[in-house]
Short mmCIF file of C-alpha atoms and ligand atoms in Angstrom, two decimals:
data_model
loop_
_atom_site.label_atom_id
_atom_site.label_comp_id
_atom_site.label_asym_id
_atom_site.label_seq_id
_atom_site.Cartn_x
_atom_site.Cartn_y
_atom_site.Cartn_z
CA MET A 21 -0.20 0.10 0.01
CA THR A 22 1.31 3.53 -0.63
CA PRO A 23 2.06 5.62 2.67
CA ILE A 24 -0.79 7.41 3.18
CA THR A 25 2.22 10.51 5.17
CA LYS A 26 1.76 14.26 3.44
CA ARG A 27 3.00 17.21 4.77
CA ILE A 28 0.92 19.75 4.72
CA GLY A 29 1.27 23.33 4.48
CA VAL A 30 -1.06 25.61 6.83
CA LEU A 31 -1.48 29.23 5.90
CA GLY A 32 -1.60 31.09 9.41
CA ALA A 33 -0.59 29.36 13.14
CA GLY A 34 -3.64 29.83 15.29
CA GLN A 35 -5.07 27.49 17.41
CA LEU A 36 -6.85 25.88 14.31
CA GLY A 37 -3.65 24.97 12.61
CA ARG A 38 -2.46 23.36 16.06
CA MET A 39 -5.86 21.25 16.32
CA LEU A 40 -4.96 20.38 12.83
CA ALA A 41 -1.65 19.03 13.86
CA ILE A 42 -2.69 17.51 16.61
CA ALA A 43 -5.50 15.37 14.74
CA GLY A 44 -3.39 14.61 11.66
CA TYR A 45 0.06 13.17 13.67
CA PRO A 46 -1.85 9.62 14.58
CA LEU A 47 -2.17 9.44 10.58
CA GLY A 48 1.44 10.04 10.23
CA GLN A 49 1.07 13.46 8.29
CA LYS A 50 3.72 16.45 8.72
CA PHE A 51 3.07 20.24 9.07
CA GLY A 52 4.80 22.93 8.27
CA PHE A 53 3.07 26.79 9.86
CA TYR A 54 3.33 29.61 7.75
CA GLY A 55 2.79 32.33 10.69
CA SER A 56 4.22 35.97 12.18
CA ASN A 57 5.46 34.68 14.95
CA LYS A 58 7.31 31.76 16.88
CA SER A 59 5.35 32.37 20.12
CA GLU A 60 1.72 31.60 17.47
CA PRO A 61 -0.48 28.38 19.00
CA SER A 62 1.06 26.19 16.30
CA ALA A 63 4.84 27.33 16.60
CA LEU A 64 5.97 23.88 18.61
CA LEU A 65 3.37 21.29 16.00
CA GLY A 66 5.82 22.06 12.92
CA HIS A 67 8.03 23.66 11.08
CA MET A 68 7.56 27.86 11.25
CA TYR A 69 8.24 29.64 8.14
CA MET A 70 8.10 33.16 9.33
CA GLN A 71 5.77 35.75 6.99
CA SER A 72 8.62 38.60 7.91
CA ASP A 73 11.67 36.61 7.38
CA ASP A 74 13.61 38.20 3.79
CA VAL A 75 14.05 35.28 2.48
CA ASP A 76 10.68 34.35 0.56
CA SER A 77 9.25 31.63 3.09
CA LEU A 78 5.79 31.00 1.60
CA ALA A 79 8.01 29.67 -1.27
CA ASP A 80 10.03 27.32 0.97
CA LEU A 81 6.66 25.88 2.68
CA ALA A 82 5.16 25.62 -0.87
CA SER A 83 8.22 23.28 -2.27
CA PHE A 84 7.74 21.84 1.56
CA ALA A 85 3.75 20.84 1.50
CA ASP A 86 2.57 18.05 -0.39
CA VAL A 87 -0.66 20.21 -0.14
CA ILE A 88 -1.79 23.37 1.39
CA THR A 89 -4.72 24.23 3.52
CA TYR A 90 -5.68 27.31 5.51
CA GLU A 91 -7.17 29.09 8.49
CA SER A 92 -8.77 31.90 7.98
CA GLU A 93 -11.03 33.01 5.22
CA ASN A 94 -9.47 36.28 4.94
CA THR A 95 -6.16 34.05 3.08
CA ASP A 96 -5.41 36.63 0.61
CA VAL A 97 -6.70 34.69 -2.64
CA ALA A 98 -4.22 36.26 -5.39
CA MET A 99 -1.51 34.31 -2.68
CA VAL A 100 -3.60 31.11 -3.22
CA ARG A 101 -3.69 31.15 -6.38
CA GLU A 102 -0.06 32.05 -6.63
CA ILE A 103 0.70 29.05 -4.24
CA ALA A 104 -1.94 26.72 -6.68
CA LYS A 105 0.29 26.68 -9.57
CA THR A 106 3.00 24.72 -7.39
CA THR A 107 1.15 23.26 -4.72
CA PRO A 108 -2.89 22.02 -4.34
CA VAL A 109 -4.37 24.22 -2.11
CA TYR A 110 -7.20 22.82 -0.48
CA PRO A 111 -10.09 24.58 -0.26
CA GLY A 112 -9.66 25.79 -3.64
CA GLU A 113 -9.58 29.52 -4.46
CA LYS A 114 -13.62 29.28 -5.63
CA SER A 115 -14.74 28.52 -1.93
CA LEU A 116 -11.87 31.36 -0.66
CA TYR A 117 -13.24 33.69 -2.79
CA THR A 118 -17.16 33.35 -2.20
CA ALA A 119 -16.67 33.13 1.85
CA GLN A 120 -14.71 36.21 2.15
CA HIS A 121 -17.62 38.56 1.16
CA ARG A 122 -20.52 38.91 2.43
CA GLY A 123 -21.75 39.71 -0.65
CA ARG A 124 -20.83 36.98 -3.16
CA GLU A 125 -21.87 34.55 -0.05
CA LYS A 126 -25.34 35.58 -0.36
CA GLY A 127 -24.85 35.56 -3.92
CA MET A 128 -24.48 32.06 -4.28
CA PHE A 129 -27.14 31.27 -1.01
CA ASP A 130 -29.90 32.94 -3.65
CA GLN A 131 -28.23 30.95 -6.67
CA LEU A 132 -28.99 27.72 -4.70
CA ASN A 133 -32.08 27.81 -3.32
CA ILE A 134 -30.89 28.78 0.13
CA PRO A 135 -33.15 30.81 2.31
CA CYS A 136 -30.90 34.03 3.68
CA ALA A 137 -31.79 37.31 4.93
CA PRO A 138 -32.81 40.19 2.34
CA TYR A 139 -29.36 41.97 1.92
CA GLN A 140 -28.23 44.97 -0.08
CA ILE A 141 -24.88 46.59 -0.88
CA VAL A 142 -24.24 49.43 0.08
CA ASP A 143 -21.14 52.27 -0.72
CA SER A 144 -22.75 55.48 0.09
CA LEU A 145 -24.78 57.09 2.65
CA GLU A 146 -27.45 57.63 0.21
CA SER A 147 -27.20 53.43 -1.11
CA LEU A 148 -27.49 53.08 2.75
CA LYS A 149 -30.54 55.41 3.11
CA ARG A 150 -32.19 53.59 -0.02
CA ALA A 151 -31.31 50.16 1.14
CA VAL A 152 -33.66 50.75 4.43
CA ALA A 153 -36.58 51.88 2.50
CA LYS A 154 -36.07 48.84 0.80
CA ILE A 155 -35.42 46.47 3.98
CA GLY A 156 -37.13 47.89 6.25
CA LEU A 157 -35.80 48.39 9.81
CA PRO A 158 -34.96 46.77 12.21
CA ALA A 159 -31.70 45.94 10.20
CA VAL A 160 -28.56 44.63 10.62
CA LEU A 161 -25.52 46.42 8.56
CA LYS A 162 -22.18 44.48 8.11
CA THR A 163 -18.61 45.18 6.30
CA THR A 164 -18.76 42.80 3.06
CA THR A 165 -15.44 41.35 4.28
CA GLU A 166 -13.05 41.25 7.60
CA GLY A 167 -15.86 40.59 10.36
CA TYR A 168 -16.03 38.47 13.25
CA ASP A 169 -16.89 38.04 16.44
CA GLY A 170 -19.43 40.90 15.73
CA LYS A 171 -17.34 43.21 14.39
CA GLY A 172 -17.63 46.16 11.87
CA GLN A 173 -21.75 45.64 12.79
CA PHE A 174 -24.35 47.52 13.73
CA VAL A 175 -28.12 47.06 14.40
CA LEU A 176 -30.11 49.95 12.77
CA LYS A 177 -33.06 49.92 14.74
CA ASP A 178 -34.19 53.73 13.83
CA GLU A 179 -33.82 56.05 10.85
CA ASN A 180 -32.28 58.29 13.16
CA GLN A 181 -29.35 56.12 13.60
CA ILE A 182 -28.63 55.40 9.76
CA ASP A 183 -25.80 58.38 9.71
CA GLN A 184 -24.27 57.43 12.51
CA ALA A 185 -24.60 53.58 11.56
CA TRP A 186 -22.81 55.10 8.59
CA SER A 187 -19.57 57.06 10.26
CA GLU A 188 -19.10 54.03 12.92
CA ILE A 189 -18.69 51.61 10.17
CA GLY A 190 -19.26 53.02 6.65
CA GLY A 191 -16.57 54.83 4.47
CA ARG A 192 -16.31 51.12 2.87
CA GLU A 193 -18.63 48.34 1.54
CA LEU A 194 -21.44 47.48 2.94
CA VAL A 195 -24.12 44.73 3.67
CA LEU A 196 -27.26 46.04 5.24
CA GLU A 197 -29.23 42.90 5.76
CA GLY A 198 -33.10 42.32 7.27
CA PHE A 199 -33.32 41.54 11.12
CA ILE A 200 -34.16 38.13 11.46
CA ASN A 201 -36.33 37.01 14.58
CA PHE A 202 -34.57 33.89 15.07
CA GLN A 203 -35.03 31.32 18.17
CA ARG A 204 -31.60 29.69 18.15
CA GLU A 205 -28.52 30.11 16.47
CA LEU A 206 -27.31 26.72 14.75
CA SER A 207 -24.52 25.41 12.28
CA MET A 208 -23.85 22.68 10.66
CA VAL A 209 -19.55 21.33 9.64
CA ALA A 210 -19.50 18.78 6.72
CA VAL A 211 -16.75 18.08 4.69
CA ARG A 212 -16.40 16.37 1.40
CA ASN A 213 -13.09 15.14 -0.56
CA ALA A 214 -11.44 14.94 -3.64
CA ASN A 215 -13.60 11.74 -4.61
CA ASN A 216 -16.51 13.02 -3.80
CA GLU A 217 -17.50 11.85 -0.68
CA HIS A 218 -19.41 14.16 1.91
CA VAL A 219 -20.00 13.99 5.42
CA TYR A 220 -21.80 15.69 7.67
CA TYR A 221 -22.20 16.42 11.31
CA PRO A 222 -25.36 16.74 13.05
CA LEU A 223 -26.66 20.35 13.88
CA VAL A 224 -25.09 21.90 16.61
CA GLN A 225 -26.62 25.23 18.53
CA ASN A 226 -24.37 28.05 19.45
CA VAL A 227 -25.17 30.63 22.68
CA HIS A 228 -23.48 33.93 21.93
CA HIS A 229 -22.37 36.77 24.75
CA GLU A 230 -21.30 40.02 23.47
CA GLY A 231 -21.02 39.05 19.87
CA ILE A 232 -18.40 36.34 20.79
CA LEU A 233 -19.24 32.10 20.79
CA ARG A 234 -19.61 31.32 24.24
CA TYR A 235 -20.64 27.70 24.05
CA THR A 236 -22.22 24.77 21.42
CA ILE A 237 -24.81 21.89 22.19
CA ALA A 238 -23.91 19.29 20.10
CA PRO A 239 -26.67 17.79 18.73
CA ALA A 240 -28.86 20.82 19.10
CA ARG A 241 -31.75 19.70 20.76
CA LYS A 242 -35.42 19.12 19.13
CA VAL A 243 -34.28 19.44 15.26
CA SER A 244 -36.31 17.39 13.76
CA GLU A 245 -35.20 14.67 10.94
CA LYS A 246 -36.82 17.03 8.58
CA THR A 247 -34.31 20.09 9.41
CA GLN A 248 -30.95 18.25 9.34
CA GLN A 249 -31.97 16.76 6.08
CA LYS A 250 -32.43 20.49 4.73
CA ALA A 251 -29.21 21.53 6.35
CA GLU A 252 -27.68 18.50 4.65
CA ALA A 253 -29.21 19.11 1.08
CA TYR A 254 -27.87 23.38 1.61
CA MET A 255 -24.34 22.35 2.72
CA GLN A 256 -24.36 19.06 -0.38
CA SER A 257 -25.64 22.08 -2.66
CA LEU A 258 -22.49 24.81 -1.74
CA LEU A 259 -19.87 21.79 -1.28
CA ASP A 260 -20.62 20.44 -4.89
CA GLU A 261 -21.31 23.97 -6.50
CA LEU A 262 -17.68 24.91 -4.18
CA ASP A 263 -16.03 22.10 -5.86
CA HIS A 264 -15.02 22.46 -2.37
CA VAL A 265 -12.42 19.92 -0.43
CA GLY A 266 -11.78 19.89 3.52
CA VAL A 267 -14.36 21.10 5.85
CA LEU A 268 -17.15 23.78 5.30
CA THR A 269 -19.45 25.12 8.37
CA LEU A 270 -23.07 27.26 7.53
CA GLU A 271 -23.94 29.19 10.19
CA LEU A 272 -28.32 29.09 10.32
CA PHE A 273 -30.92 30.81 11.83
CA GLU A 274 -33.48 28.87 12.93
CA THR A 275 -36.56 30.41 12.60
CA VAL A 276 -40.87 29.31 12.69
CA ASP A 277 -40.80 29.43 9.07
CA GLY A 278 -37.80 27.06 9.03
CA LEU A 279 -33.77 27.61 8.59
CA VAL A 280 -32.04 30.56 7.25
CA ALA A 281 -28.37 31.03 6.32
CA ASN A 282 -26.10 33.36 7.76
CA GLU A 283 -22.88 32.76 6.36
CA MET A 284 -20.42 29.91 5.61
CA ALA A 285 -16.71 29.17 6.59
CA PRO A 286 -14.73 27.57 4.34
CA ARG A 287 -12.71 25.54 7.57
CA VAL A 288 -13.21 23.72 10.58
CA HIS A 289 -15.13 25.82 13.04
CA ASN A 290 -15.15 26.83 16.28
CA SER A 291 -19.29 25.44 16.40
CA GLY A 292 -17.13 22.03 15.49
CA HIS A 293 -14.73 21.27 18.30
CA TRP A 294 -17.04 19.68 20.26
CA THR A 295 -16.33 16.72 17.73
CA ILE A 296 -12.69 15.95 18.77
CA GLU A 297 -13.87 13.95 21.66
CA GLY A 298 -18.25 14.40 21.04
CA ALA A 299 -17.39 12.79 17.28
CA MET A 300 -15.81 9.49 16.26
CA THR A 301 -13.59 11.76 14.06
CA SER A 302 -13.12 15.37 14.05
CA GLN A 303 -13.94 18.11 12.15
CA PHE A 304 -9.54 18.80 12.19
CA GLU A 305 -8.98 14.89 11.55
CA ASN A 306 -11.66 14.60 8.71
CA HIS A 307 -10.54 17.39 7.29
CA VAL A 308 -6.53 16.20 7.14
CA ARG A 309 -8.26 13.20 5.77
CA ALA A 310 -9.98 15.17 3.21
CA ILE A 311 -7.17 17.64 1.64
CA THR A 312 -5.35 14.92 1.65
CA GLY A 313 -7.20 11.70 -0.59
CA LEU A 314 -8.07 9.81 2.38
CA PRO A 315 -11.66 8.22 3.37
CA LEU A 316 -13.66 10.51 5.78
CA GLY A 317 -14.52 9.48 8.67
CA ALA A 318 -17.63 8.88 10.60
CA THR A 319 -19.40 11.45 12.05
CA THR A 320 -21.44 9.90 14.67
CA PRO A 321 -21.72 11.43 18.16
CA ARG A 322 -19.95 8.90 20.42
CA GLN A 323 -22.62 9.95 23.45
CA PRO A 324 -25.89 11.05 23.00
CA LEU A 325 -24.87 14.92 23.75
CA ALA A 326 -21.47 16.84 23.85
CA ALA A 327 -21.25 20.52 24.53
CA MET A 328 -18.02 22.86 24.29
CA ILE A 329 -17.74 26.20 26.10
CA ASN A 330 -15.45 28.79 24.89
CA ILE A 331 -12.79 30.05 27.36
CA ILE A 332 -12.48 33.36 27.07
CA GLY A 333 -10.11 36.18 28.17
CA GLU A 334 -8.58 34.74 31.11
CA THR A 335 -7.73 30.68 31.81
CA GLY A 336 -10.35 30.71 34.69
CA PRO A 337 -10.26 28.03 37.58
CA ILE A 338 -8.90 24.83 35.20
CA ASP A 339 -8.40 22.50 38.04
CA GLN A 340 -12.73 22.53 38.24
CA VAL A 341 -11.90 20.94 34.91
CA LEU A 342 -9.81 18.48 35.33
CA LYS A 343 -11.81 17.17 37.84
CA VAL A 344 -14.64 16.66 35.73
CA PRO A 345 -14.74 13.20 34.58
CA LYS A 346 -16.28 13.46 31.71
CA ALA A 347 -14.73 16.75 30.16
CA PHE A 348 -11.53 17.41 28.17
CA LEU A 349 -9.48 20.45 28.44
CA HIS A 350 -7.98 22.39 25.21
CA LEU A 351 -6.04 25.18 25.78
CA TYR A 352 -3.84 27.03 23.03
CA ASP A 353 -0.71 28.11 24.62
CA LYS A 354 -2.23 31.77 23.85
CA GLU A 355 -1.82 34.84 25.96
CA GLU A 356 -4.52 35.86 28.44
CA ARG A 357 -6.43 39.40 27.09
CA ALA A 358 -10.24 40.46 26.91
CA GLY A 359 -11.98 38.86 24.59
CA ARG A 360 -9.52 36.52 23.39
CA LYS A 361 -10.28 33.10 22.68
CA LEU A 362 -7.28 30.84 24.73
CA GLY A 363 -9.43 27.66 25.37
CA HIS A 364 -12.10 25.20 25.45
CA ILE A 365 -13.47 22.85 27.25
CA ASN A 366 -15.25 19.85 25.54
CA ILE A 367 -18.03 17.98 27.56
CA ILE A 368 -20.06 14.69 27.04
CA ALA A 369 -23.09 13.04 28.74
CA GLU A 370 -25.20 10.45 28.63
CA THR A 371 -28.22 12.61 29.12
CA GLU A 372 -29.22 16.49 29.02
CA GLU A 373 -29.31 16.45 33.32
CA GLU A 374 -26.10 14.90 33.37
CA LEU A 375 -24.59 17.67 30.84
CA PHE A 376 -26.48 20.46 32.77
CA GLU A 377 -24.76 19.55 36.50
CA VAL A 378 -21.27 19.63 34.51
CA PHE A 379 -22.41 23.67 33.59
CA LYS A 380 -23.29 23.87 36.95
CA VAL A 381 -19.90 23.03 38.14
CA LEU A 382 -18.35 24.96 34.99
CA ALA A 383 -20.36 28.33 35.69
CA ASP A 384 -16.97 29.83 35.83
CA PHE A 385 -16.35 29.74 32.44
CA LEU A 386 -19.90 30.93 31.42
CA PRO A 387 -21.43 34.44 30.38
CA LYS A 388 -22.63 35.72 33.68
P1 AMP B 402 -22.11 37.28 11.91
O1 AMP B 402 -20.86 37.95 12.11
O2 AMP B 402 -22.96 37.13 10.40
O3 AMP B 402 -21.97 35.82 12.23
O4 AMP B 402 -23.29 37.84 12.65
C1 AMP B 402 -22.93 37.98 14.39
C2 AMP B 402 -24.39 37.53 15.06
O5 AMP B 402 -24.97 38.72 15.09
C3 AMP B 402 -25.05 36.71 14.64
O6 AMP B 402 -24.22 35.21 15.78
C4 AMP B 402 -26.43 36.62 15.09
O7 AMP B 402 -26.52 36.90 16.72
C5 AMP B 402 -26.24 38.31 15.19
N1 AMP B 402 -26.83 38.54 13.52
C6 AMP B 402 -26.17 38.39 13.05
N2 AMP B 402 -27.12 38.58 11.40
C7 AMP B 402 -28.65 38.83 11.96
C8 AMP B 402 -29.23 39.61 11.07
N3 AMP B 402 -29.77 39.69 9.84
N4 AMP B 402 -30.55 39.10 11.92
C9 AMP B 402 -30.14 39.26 13.54
N5 AMP B 402 -29.42 38.72 14.11
C10 AMP B 402 -28.09 38.38 13.43
#
């Protein structure tokens, strides 16, 4: 049999790269990272190719690697196109180009008949006023690119706020979206490999606080088979249209009228971290399998319930976590800073009661 060992180059060296490497080493894979400093979370898990070096370290990474992947949808498309001339990059350029711009993303949702909020692209105060007249209020104004953790957003409730909204986040291209009165926020992680195999994880529920994901419940409670299938059908059409190879994540709103797509990410995702101990194959291992041409692994949960709690800003009382038999601590080797994702805790449980008992013990890690 041909050896499966591949050398994987990751553009970025944060916690996602770190967890990809942790998942890839048991499969015999090797890793290199294109990072900005040697204290980044991935730094000790593979060779670091430094962005700031005078030598062409990106070319060095490309010649080290059999395949290149990336950690962020904000990765430069021109850079990816250049690397792809010599080394395959997965997910490919189309996935990256589409997912890094909210307008292009919504254009694809429309094309594939995936419901999303009504929207208008705006690039001036006047066009914002026209968009408000068309979409109505409340509405959410967002930058078309580079928003994350709720940054670059303004919830418009009243026409008097239009000038303020434009001066706070305008002066660049924006998208105005109709406000979705959702019951809860869900997401799905799906994976496709180059042999056109598709696998889907169950829909999960995500709870945010001050724009940051705080915890995920997996699978989301009381999701009908029909809803799971609908989400899988949306994902399948996206994966196929993008010719996507690797993990793709879709964030959704659940409303009384069904699922509404919010945004997608062409990468492993925070709402999929529960899969490390919670599913037969983690999202990280499945991403590695997909981009290295291996068969995909089972996405079945190991126990009826799992949860992921993000550790934000300060590391907190981790001894409490270590005492819980079915809780698993993941730290990213990052310095404490307000609002920063420093790690996460995964929990597996047989029942809701068991899960929420652990939530009580770990209350220090949850938003007050
Ligand atoms: P995003 O960066 O698009 O994921 O938005 C961050 C958060 O803002 C989401 O997780 C929602 O809680 C909220 N949000 C975003 N868009 C909308 C919308 N169109 N209607 C209602 N809430 C929204």
